[in-house]
């Protein structure tokens, strides 16, 4: 089963993708995580990507489509969760063609509906485990009291360079201009389901499970 989690920054895509990986053995393909790996590499491409991400703009379609193509060829599991991809109509068309090329199809596109006002606190309160990437939040999912990641026991936690109000405004602008048209695109294809992303993490997981089962 291959699915897309679609929603603005902070909607909870990564959080739900991690749960689906743990519970169903699916493979999370997050273009944001792939690009953060690329920027760590210090290559020329990594430097260009870092500037674009910190501003809150979108990286070029060619770069992210190339990253996804590599992963589709390399990874195996009980289906893919596309997290943060596609983000433009060109990426959506490319994903359809890539899946077809690999004899696969898209089973569901899950739109996570949230109120913009909730996103600032979600984004500015977020941290992730430096070892396994488990996502935490200062209020709604705090780091355990012993200071160790609940998933891997890691003790270092990071905040993202683009998790500030200024970058978030630009990320939201990019979402509404370039990504939100995908809601209509997948609705017209008959693939779209929507869940209330403002519910608790477990309630959102339950709603997603209903769609998938
Ligand atoms: P990316 O890494 O994809 O970031 P994003 O889409 O902005 O989404 P986030 O990771 O910020 O949020 P999320 O929805 O995963 O929320 P999370 O689960 O962490 O992209 C970063 C950048 O890379 C882009 O700006 C762009 O530059 C570039 N890029 C990436 N993909 C690209 C593409 N395809 N094309 C071009 N450029 C691309 O949750 C957020 C917080 O809320 C957490 O602290 C979490 O604990 C908490 N939380 C989650 N769910 C709930 C809940 N139900 N209730 C309460 N709290 C919750």
PDB file of C-alpha atoms and ligand atoms in Angstrom:
ATOM      1  CA  UNK A   1       0.000   0.000   0.000  1.00  0.00           C
ATOM      2  CA  UNK A   2       1.404   3.405  -1.005  1.00  0.00           C
ATOM      3  CA  UNK A   3       0.068   6.592   0.560  1.00  0.00           C
ATOM      4  CA  UNK A   4       0.692  10.322   0.624  1.00  0.00           C
ATOM      5  CA  UNK A   5       0.379  12.390   3.809  1.00  0.00           C
ATOM      6  CA  UNK A   6      -0.568  15.879   2.649  1.00  0.00           C
ATOM      7  CA  UNK A   7      -0.721  18.983   4.808  1.00  0.00           C
ATOM      8  CA  UNK A   8       0.971  22.268   5.742  1.00  0.00           C
ATOM      9  CA  UNK A   9       4.167  22.487   7.818  1.00  0.00           C
ATOM     10  CA  UNK A  10       3.450  21.192  11.314  1.00  0.00           C
ATOM     11  CA  UNK A  11       0.291  19.310  10.323  1.00  0.00           C
ATOM     12  CA  UNK A  12       1.762  16.136  11.853  1.00  0.00           C
ATOM     13  CA  UNK A  13       2.873  14.289   8.695  1.00  0.00           C
ATOM     14  CA  UNK A  14       6.208  13.144  10.138  1.00  0.00           C
ATOM     15  CA  UNK A  15       4.656  12.137  13.473  1.00  0.00           C
ATOM     16  CA  UNK A  16       2.036   9.956  11.783  1.00  0.00           C
ATOM     17  CA  UNK A  17       4.527   8.545   9.269  1.00  0.00           C
ATOM     18  CA  UNK A  18       6.755   7.357  12.137  1.00  0.00           C
ATOM     19  CA  UNK A  19       3.780   5.597  13.746  1.00  0.00           C
ATOM     20  CA  UNK A  20       2.882   3.873  10.459  1.00  0.00           C
ATOM     21  CA  UNK A  21       6.494   2.686  10.089  1.00  0.00           C
ATOM     22  CA  UNK A  22       6.446   1.241  13.629  1.00  0.00           C
ATOM     23  CA  UNK A  23       2.973  -0.303  13.398  1.00  0.00           C
ATOM     24  CA  UNK A  24       2.779  -1.470   9.779  1.00  0.00           C
ATOM     25  CA  UNK A  25       6.371  -1.840   8.569  1.00  0.00           C
ATOM     26  CA  UNK A  26       5.840   0.778   5.881  1.00  0.00           C
ATOM     27  CA  UNK A  27       8.761   2.844   4.547  1.00  0.00           C
ATOM     28  CA  UNK A  28       8.731   6.612   5.212  1.00  0.00           C
ATOM     29  CA  UNK A  29      10.016   8.669   2.303  1.00  0.00           C
ATOM     30  CA  UNK A  30      10.393  12.226   3.620  1.00  0.00           C
ATOM     31  CA  UNK A  31      11.944  14.606   1.107  1.00  0.00           C
ATOM     32  CA  UNK A  32      12.553  17.046   4.007  1.00  0.00           C
ATOM     33  CA  UNK A  33      14.696  14.405   5.796  1.00  0.00           C
ATOM     34  CA  UNK A  34      16.511  13.562   2.540  1.00  0.00           C
ATOM     35  CA  UNK A  35      17.294  17.235   1.938  1.00  0.00           C
ATOM     36  CA  UNK A  36      18.503  17.706   5.538  1.00  0.00           C
ATOM     37  CA  UNK A  37      20.886  14.765   4.923  1.00  0.00           C
ATOM     38  CA  UNK A  38      22.072  16.434   1.710  1.00  0.00           C
ATOM     39  CA  UNK A  39      22.794  19.729   3.494  1.00  0.00           C
ATOM     40  CA  UNK A  40      24.828  17.893   6.164  1.00  0.00           C
ATOM     41  CA  UNK A  41      27.033  16.477   3.399  1.00  0.00           C
ATOM     42  CA  UNK A  42      28.526  19.962   2.812  1.00  0.00           C
ATOM     43  CA  UNK A  43      28.526  19.477  -0.989  1.00  0.00           C
ATOM     44  CA  UNK A  44      27.754  22.370  -3.361  1.00  0.00           C
ATOM     45  CA  UNK A  45      24.225  20.994  -3.810  1.00  0.00           C
ATOM     46  CA  UNK A  46      23.890  20.717  -0.016  1.00  0.00           C
ATOM     47  CA  UNK A  47      24.799  24.383   0.443  1.00  0.00           C
ATOM     48  CA  UNK A  48      22.274  25.551  -2.143  1.00  0.00           C
ATOM     49  CA  UNK A  49      19.582  23.393  -0.542  1.00  0.00           C
ATOM     50  CA  UNK A  50      20.376  24.741   2.948  1.00  0.00           C
ATOM     51  CA  UNK A  51      19.790  28.373   1.884  1.00  0.00           C
ATOM     52  CA  UNK A  52      16.504  27.524   0.181  1.00  0.00           C
ATOM     53  CA  UNK A  53      15.207  25.511   3.159  1.00  0.00           C
ATOM     54  CA  UNK A  54      16.170  28.119   5.748  1.00  0.00           C
ATOM     55  CA  UNK A  55      14.229  30.760   3.793  1.00  0.00           C
ATOM     56  CA  UNK A  56      11.197  28.462   3.708  1.00  0.00           C
ATOM     57  CA  UNK A  57      11.129  28.213  -0.090  1.00  0.00           C
ATOM     58  CA  UNK A  58      10.726  24.996  -2.074  1.00  0.00           C
ATOM     59  CA  UNK A  59      13.747  23.186  -3.492  1.00  0.00           C
ATOM     60  CA  UNK A  60      13.560  22.596  -7.267  1.00  0.00           C
ATOM     61  CA  UNK A  61      11.310  19.834  -8.586  1.00  0.00           C
ATOM     62  CA  UNK A  62      14.250  18.200 -10.407  1.00  0.00           C
ATOM     63  CA  UNK A  63      16.237  17.710  -7.185  1.00  0.00           C
ATOM     64  CA  UNK A  64      13.398  16.209  -5.129  1.00  0.00           C
ATOM     65  CA  UNK A  65      12.053  14.020  -7.942  1.00  0.00           C
ATOM     66  CA  UNK A  66      15.606  12.642  -8.368  1.00  0.00           C
ATOM     67  CA  UNK A  67      15.820  11.875  -4.631  1.00  0.00           C
ATOM     68  CA  UNK A  68      12.487  10.040  -4.655  1.00  0.00           C
ATOM     69  CA  UNK A  69      13.419   8.059  -7.769  1.00  0.00           C
ATOM     70  CA  UNK A  70      16.617   6.808  -6.077  1.00  0.00           C
ATOM     71  CA  UNK A  71      14.696   5.725  -2.964  1.00  0.00           C
ATOM     72  CA  UNK A  72      11.936   3.966  -4.908  1.00  0.00           C
ATOM     73  CA  UNK A  73      14.603   1.848  -6.525  1.00  0.00           C
ATOM     74  CA  UNK A  74      16.550   1.164  -3.307  1.00  0.00           C
ATOM     75  CA  UNK A  75      13.939   0.695  -0.562  1.00  0.00           C
ATOM     76  CA  UNK A  76      11.650  -2.286   0.062  1.00  0.00           C
ATOM     77  CA  UNK A  77       8.852  -2.666   2.633  1.00  0.00           C
ATOM     78  CA  UNK A  78       5.118  -2.917   3.157  1.00  0.00           C
ATOM     79  CA  UNK A  79       4.489   0.142   1.006  1.00  0.00           C
ATOM     80  CA  UNK A  80       5.689   3.733   0.924  1.00  0.00           C
ATOM     81  CA  UNK A  81       4.511   6.730   2.937  1.00  0.00           C
ATOM     82  CA  UNK A  82       5.268   9.877   0.962  1.00  0.00           C
ATOM     83  CA  UNK A  83       5.783  12.584   3.605  1.00  0.00           C
ATOM     84  CA  UNK A  84       6.243  16.104   2.246  1.00  0.00           C
ATOM     85  CA  UNK A  85       6.216  14.870  -1.364  1.00  0.00           C
ATOM     86  CA  UNK A  86       4.713  15.713  -3.779  1.00  0.00           C
ATOM     87  CA  UNK A  87       4.526  19.448  -3.159  1.00  0.00           C
ATOM     88  CA  UNK A  88       3.813  20.727  -6.680  1.00  0.00           C
ATOM     89  CA  UNK A  89       1.680  19.534  -9.577  1.00  0.00           C
ATOM     90  CA  UNK A  90       4.859  18.661 -11.477  1.00  0.00           C
ATOM     91  CA  UNK A  91       6.014  16.459  -8.587  1.00  0.00           C
ATOM     92  CA  UNK A  92       2.569  14.815  -8.421  1.00  0.00           C
ATOM     93  CA  UNK A  93       2.682  13.943 -12.124  1.00  0.00           C
ATOM     94  CA  UNK A  94       6.244  12.643 -11.732  1.00  0.00           C
ATOM     95  CA  UNK A  95       5.241  10.442  -8.775  1.00  0.00           C
ATOM     96  CA  UNK A  96       2.390   8.918 -10.781  1.00  0.00           C
ATOM     97  CA  UNK A  97       4.775   8.109 -13.630  1.00  0.00           C
ATOM     98  CA  UNK A  98       7.447   6.691 -11.298  1.00  0.00           C
ATOM     99  CA  UNK A  99       4.981   4.412  -9.505  1.00  0.00           C
ATOM    100  CA  UNK A 100       3.655   3.179 -12.840  1.00  0.00           C
ATOM    101  CA  UNK A 101       7.211   2.516 -14.031  1.00  0.00           C
ATOM    102  CA  UNK A 102       7.752   0.326 -10.935  1.00  0.00           C
ATOM    103  CA  UNK A 103       4.439  -1.512 -11.419  1.00  0.00           C
ATOM    104  CA  UNK A 104       2.932   0.192  -8.364  1.00  0.00           C
ATOM    105  CA  UNK A 105       0.034   2.526  -7.653  1.00  0.00           C
ATOM    106  CA  UNK A 106      -1.097   5.094  -5.137  1.00  0.00           C
ATOM    107  CA  UNK A 107      -3.706   3.738  -2.699  1.00  0.00           C
ATOM    108  CA  UNK A 108      -4.643   6.830  -0.686  1.00  0.00           C
ATOM    109  CA  UNK A 109      -3.874  10.508  -0.235  1.00  0.00           C
ATOM    110  CA  UNK A 110      -4.608  11.628   3.307  1.00  0.00           C
ATOM    111  CA  UNK A 111      -5.082  15.337   3.791  1.00  0.00           C
ATOM    112  CA  UNK A 112      -4.334  16.425   7.356  1.00  0.00           C
ATOM    113  CA  UNK A 113      -6.551  19.432   8.030  1.00  0.00           C
ATOM    114  CA  UNK A 114      -5.275  21.939  10.603  1.00  0.00           C
ATOM    115  CA  UNK A 115      -5.891  25.512  11.591  1.00  0.00           C
ATOM    116  CA  UNK A 116      -2.993  27.840  10.654  1.00  0.00           C
ATOM    117  CA  UNK A 117      -3.078  29.368  14.151  1.00  0.00           C
ATOM    118  CA  UNK A 118      -2.093  25.996  15.668  1.00  0.00           C
ATOM    119  CA  UNK A 119       0.961  25.661  13.450  1.00  0.00           C
ATOM    120  CA  UNK A 120       3.126  28.340  15.085  1.00  0.00           C
ATOM    121  CA  UNK A 121       3.111  26.596  18.473  1.00  0.00           C
ATOM    122  CA  UNK A 122       3.551  23.184  16.847  1.00  0.00           C
ATOM    123  CA  UNK A 123       6.586  24.327  14.881  1.00  0.00           C
ATOM    124  CA  UNK A 124       8.277  26.479  17.538  1.00  0.00           C
ATOM    125  CA  UNK A 125       7.820  23.739  20.185  1.00  0.00           C
ATOM    126  CA  UNK A 126       9.222  20.907  18.065  1.00  0.00           C
ATOM    127  CA  UNK A 127      12.450  18.996  18.702  1.00  0.00           C
ATOM    128  CA  UNK A 128      13.731  15.701  17.304  1.00  0.00           C
ATOM    129  CA  UNK A 129      16.037  12.992  18.587  1.00  0.00           C
ATOM    130  CA  UNK A 130      19.506  13.523  17.109  1.00  0.00           C
ATOM    131  CA  UNK A 131      19.992   9.763  16.723  1.00  0.00           C
ATOM    132  CA  UNK A 132      16.712   8.325  15.376  1.00  0.00           C
ATOM    133  CA  UNK A 133      14.696  11.434  14.393  1.00  0.00           C
ATOM    134  CA  UNK A 134      11.768  10.697  16.740  1.00  0.00           C
ATOM    135  CA  UNK A 135       9.618  13.865  16.843  1.00  0.00           C
ATOM    136  CA  UNK A 136       8.812  15.570  20.179  1.00  0.00           C
ATOM    137  CA  UNK A 137       6.972  18.697  21.256  1.00  0.00           C
ATOM    138  CA  UNK A 138       7.624  20.819  24.350  1.00  0.00           C
ATOM    139  CA  UNK A 139       3.959  20.613  25.393  1.00  0.00           C
ATOM    140  CA  UNK A 140       2.111  17.841  23.529  1.00  0.00           C
ATOM    141  CA  UNK A 141       4.862  15.188  23.410  1.00  0.00           C
ATOM    142  CA  UNK A 142       7.655  16.188  25.770  1.00  0.00           C
ATOM    143  CA  UNK A 143      11.064  14.497  25.879  1.00  0.00           C
ATOM    144  CA  UNK A 144      10.866  11.857  28.681  1.00  0.00           C
ATOM    145  CA  UNK A 145      11.832  13.112  32.155  1.00  0.00           C
ATOM    146  CA  UNK A 146      15.015  10.973  32.175  1.00  0.00           C
ATOM    147  CA  UNK A 147      16.218  12.941  29.112  1.00  0.00           C
ATOM    148  CA  UNK A 148      16.363   9.796  26.939  1.00  0.00           C
ATOM    149  CA  UNK A 149      14.545   9.279  23.648  1.00  0.00           C
ATOM    150  CA  UNK A 150      11.642   6.844  24.167  1.00  0.00           C
ATOM    151  CA  UNK A 151      12.460   5.086  20.904  1.00  0.00           C
ATOM    152  CA  UNK A 152      16.260   4.692  20.906  1.00  0.00           C
ATOM    153  CA  UNK A 153      17.535   6.002  24.270  1.00  0.00           C
ATOM    154  CA  UNK A 154      19.458   8.841  22.569  1.00  0.00           C
ATOM    155  CA  UNK A 155      20.223  11.866  24.726  1.00  0.00           C
ATOM    156  CA  UNK A 156      20.758  14.590  22.112  1.00  0.00           C
ATOM    157  CA  UNK A 157      17.826  16.540  20.737  1.00  0.00           C
ATOM    158  CA  UNK A 158      17.806  19.083  17.894  1.00  0.00           C
ATOM    159  CA  UNK A 159      15.686  21.983  16.718  1.00  0.00           C
ATOM    160  CA  UNK A 160      15.439  22.699  12.988  1.00  0.00           C
ATOM    161  CA  UNK A 161      16.948  25.896  11.526  1.00  0.00           C
ATOM    162  CA  UNK A 162      13.673  26.634   9.688  1.00  0.00           C
ATOM    163  CA  UNK A 163      11.474  26.163  12.772  1.00  0.00           C
ATOM    164  CA  UNK A 164      10.945  29.861  13.472  1.00  0.00           C
ATOM    165  CA  UNK A 165       7.997  32.167  12.830  1.00  0.00           C
ATOM    166  CA  UNK A 166       9.593  33.983   9.877  1.00  0.00           C
ATOM    167  CA  UNK A 167      10.443  30.809   7.909  1.00  0.00           C
ATOM    168  CA  UNK A 168       7.076  29.321   8.835  1.00  0.00           C
ATOM    169  CA  UNK A 169       5.248  32.257   7.190  1.00  0.00           C
ATOM    170  CA  UNK A 170       7.144  31.627   3.952  1.00  0.00           C
ATOM    171  CA  UNK A 171       6.644  27.845   4.190  1.00  0.00           C
ATOM    172  CA  UNK A 172       2.904  28.433   4.601  1.00  0.00           C
ATOM    173  CA  UNK A 173       2.879  30.815   1.628  1.00  0.00           C
ATOM    174  CA  UNK A 174       4.617  28.170  -0.493  1.00  0.00           C
ATOM    175  CA  UNK A 175       2.115  25.575   0.741  1.00  0.00           C
ATOM    176  CA  UNK A 176      -0.928  27.631  -0.243  1.00  0.00           C
ATOM    177  CA  UNK A 177       0.515  28.743  -3.600  1.00  0.00           C
ATOM    178  CA  UNK A 178       2.070  25.488  -4.792  1.00  0.00           C
ATOM    179  CA  UNK A 179       0.985  22.501  -2.683  1.00  0.00           C
ATOM    180  CA  UNK A 180      -2.657  23.069  -1.757  1.00  0.00           C
ATOM    181  CA  UNK A 181      -3.769  22.681  -5.447  1.00  0.00           C
ATOM    182  CA  UNK A 182      -2.875  19.002  -4.955  1.00  0.00           C
ATOM    183  CA  UNK A 183      -5.976  18.632  -2.772  1.00  0.00           C
ATOM    184  CA  UNK A 184      -8.177  19.264  -5.825  1.00  0.00           C
ATOM    185  CA  UNK A 185      -5.858  17.216  -8.056  1.00  0.00           C
ATOM    186  CA  UNK A 186      -6.169  14.082  -5.891  1.00  0.00           C
ATOM    187  CA  UNK A 187      -9.861  14.690  -5.174  1.00  0.00           C
ATOM    188  CA  UNK A 188     -10.513  14.654  -8.913  1.00  0.00           C
ATOM    189  CA  UNK A 189      -8.550  11.394  -9.211  1.00  0.00           C
ATOM    190  CA  UNK A 190     -10.719   9.864  -6.453  1.00  0.00           C
ATOM    191  CA  UNK A 191      -7.766   9.248  -4.099  1.00  0.00           C
ATOM    192  CA  UNK A 192      -8.382  11.909  -1.428  1.00  0.00           C
ATOM    193  CA  UNK A 193      -9.466  11.357   2.205  1.00  0.00           C
ATOM    194  CA  UNK A 194      -9.304  14.015   4.921  1.00  0.00           C
ATOM    195  CA  UNK A 195      -8.649  13.678   8.653  1.00  0.00           C
ATOM    196  CA  UNK A 196      -8.819  16.219  11.469  1.00  0.00           C
ATOM    197  CA  UNK A 197      -5.151  16.992  12.161  1.00  0.00           C
ATOM    198  CA  UNK A 198      -6.072  19.065  15.225  1.00  0.00           C
ATOM    199  CA  UNK A 199      -7.166  15.993  17.186  1.00  0.00           C
ATOM    200  CA  UNK A 200      -4.701  14.267  19.534  1.00  0.00           C
ATOM    201  CA  UNK A 201      -1.838  12.292  17.985  1.00  0.00           C
ATOM    202  CA  UNK A 202      -3.560   8.974  18.813  1.00  0.00           C
ATOM    203  CA  UNK A 203      -6.929  10.152  17.494  1.00  0.00           C
ATOM    204  CA  UNK A 204      -5.326  11.211  14.214  1.00  0.00           C
ATOM    205  CA  UNK A 205      -3.644   7.768  13.980  1.00  0.00           C
ATOM    206  CA  UNK A 206      -7.046   6.145  14.514  1.00  0.00           C
ATOM    207  CA  UNK A 207      -8.603   8.219  11.748  1.00  0.00           C
ATOM    208  CA  UNK A 208      -5.756   7.327   9.369  1.00  0.00           C
ATOM    209  CA  UNK A 209      -6.097   3.626  10.250  1.00  0.00           C
ATOM    210  CA  UNK A 210      -9.799   3.797   9.340  1.00  0.00           C
ATOM    211  CA  UNK A 211      -8.909   5.178   5.912  1.00  0.00           C
ATOM    212  CA  UNK A 212      -6.242   2.518   5.310  1.00  0.00           C
ATOM    213  CA  UNK A 213      -8.273  -0.446   6.554  1.00  0.00           C
TER     214      UNK A 213
HETATM  215  P1  LIG B   1       9.685  19.158   5.550  1.00  0.00           P
HETATM  216  O1  LIG B   1      10.727  18.584   6.397  1.00  0.00           O
HETATM  217  O2  LIG B   1       8.843  18.270   4.704  1.00  0.00           O
HETATM  218  O3  LIG B   1       8.789  20.102   6.468  1.00  0.00           O
HETATM  219  P2  LIG B   1       7.244  20.537   6.410  1.00  0.00           P
HETATM  220  O4  LIG B   1       6.396  20.048   5.304  1.00  0.00           O
HETATM  221  O5  LIG B   1       7.318  22.001   6.578  1.00  0.00           O
HETATM  222  O6  LIG B   1       6.618  19.758   7.538  1.00  0.00           O
HETATM  223  P3  LIG B   1       7.162  19.612   8.942  1.00  0.00           P
HETATM  224  O7  LIG B   1       8.195  18.536   9.013  1.00  0.00           O
HETATM  225  O8  LIG B   1       7.542  20.952   9.480  1.00  0.00           O
HETATM  226  O9  LIG B   1       5.834  19.193   9.731  1.00  0.00           O
HETATM  227  P4  LIG B   1       5.063  17.823   9.866  1.00  0.00           P
HETATM  228  O10 LIG B   1       3.747  17.937   9.185  1.00  0.00           O
HETATM  229  O11 LIG B   1       5.915  16.647   9.533  1.00  0.00           O
HETATM  230  O12 LIG B   1       4.788  17.889  11.433  1.00  0.00           O
HETATM  231  P5  LIG B   1       5.412  17.036  12.643  1.00  0.00           P
HETATM  232  O13 LIG B   1       4.858  15.644  12.617  1.00  0.00           O
HETATM  233  O14 LIG B   1       6.880  17.200  12.752  1.00  0.00           O
HETATM  234  O15 LIG B   1      10.321  20.251   4.542  1.00  0.00           O
HETATM  235  C1  LIG B   1      11.266  21.198   4.981  1.00  0.00           C
HETATM  236  C2  LIG B   1      11.772  22.002   3.787  1.00  0.00           C
HETATM  237  O16 LIG B   1      12.425  21.123   2.837  1.00  0.00           O
HETATM  238  C3  LIG B   1      10.713  22.724   2.943  1.00  0.00           C
HETATM  239  O17 LIG B   1      10.375  23.987   3.501  1.00  0.00           O
HETATM  240  C4  LIG B   1      11.408  22.838   1.584  1.00  0.00           C
HETATM  241  O18 LIG B   1      12.365  23.861   1.588  1.00  0.00           O
HETATM  242  C5  LIG B   1      12.153  21.503   1.486  1.00  0.00           C
HETATM  243  N1  LIG B   1      11.361  20.439   0.857  1.00  0.00           N
HETATM  244  C6  LIG B   1      10.926  19.286   1.444  1.00  0.00           C
HETATM  245  N2  LIG B   1      10.239  18.531   0.584  1.00  0.00           N
HETATM  246  C7  LIG B   1      10.202  19.221  -0.591  1.00  0.00           C
HETATM  247  C8  LIG B   1       9.583  18.968  -1.843  1.00  0.00           C
HETATM  248  N3  LIG B   1       8.877  17.847  -2.070  1.00  0.00           N
HETATM  249  N4  LIG B   1       9.742  19.906  -2.816  1.00  0.00           N
HETATM  250  C9  LIG B   1      10.463  21.026  -2.632  1.00  0.00           C
HETATM  251  N5  LIG B   1      11.050  21.337  -1.456  1.00  0.00           N
HETATM  252  C10 LIG B   1      10.919  20.434  -0.430  1.00  0.00           C
HETATM  253  O19 LIG B   1       4.685  17.796  13.860  1.00  0.00           O
HETATM  254  C11 LIG B   1       5.038  19.121  14.196  1.00  0.00           C
HETATM  255  C12 LIG B   1       5.008  19.280  15.740  1.00  0.00           C
HETATM  256  O20 LIG B   1       3.655  19.126  16.194  1.00  0.00           O
HETATM  257  C13 LIG B   1       5.835  18.209  16.478  1.00  0.00           C
HETATM  258  O21 LIG B   1       6.474  18.796  17.575  1.00  0.00           O
HETATM  259  C14 LIG B   1       4.790  17.160  16.919  1.00  0.00           C
HETATM  260  O22 LIG B   1       5.162  16.499  18.134  1.00  0.00           O
HETATM  261  C15 LIG B   1       3.541  18.022  17.112  1.00  0.00           C
HETATM  262  N6  LIG B   1       2.318  17.300  16.748  1.00  0.00           N
HETATM  263  C16 LIG B   1       2.156  16.489  15.655  1.00  0.00           C
HETATM  264  N7  LIG B   1       0.876  16.019  15.628  1.00  0.00           N
HETATM  265  C17 LIG B   1       0.245  16.567  16.692  1.00  0.00           C
HETATM  266  C18 LIG B   1      -1.103  16.464  17.211  1.00  0.00           C
HETATM  267  N8  LIG B   1      -2.029  15.712  16.592  1.00  0.00           N
HETATM  268  N9  LIG B   1      -1.416  17.168  18.332  1.00  0.00           N
HETATM  269  C19 LIG B   1      -0.486  17.924  18.954  1.00  0.00           C
HETATM  270  N10 LIG B   1       0.807  18.059  18.550  1.00  0.00           N
HETATM  271  C20 LIG B   1       1.159  17.389  17.428  1.00  0.00           C
END
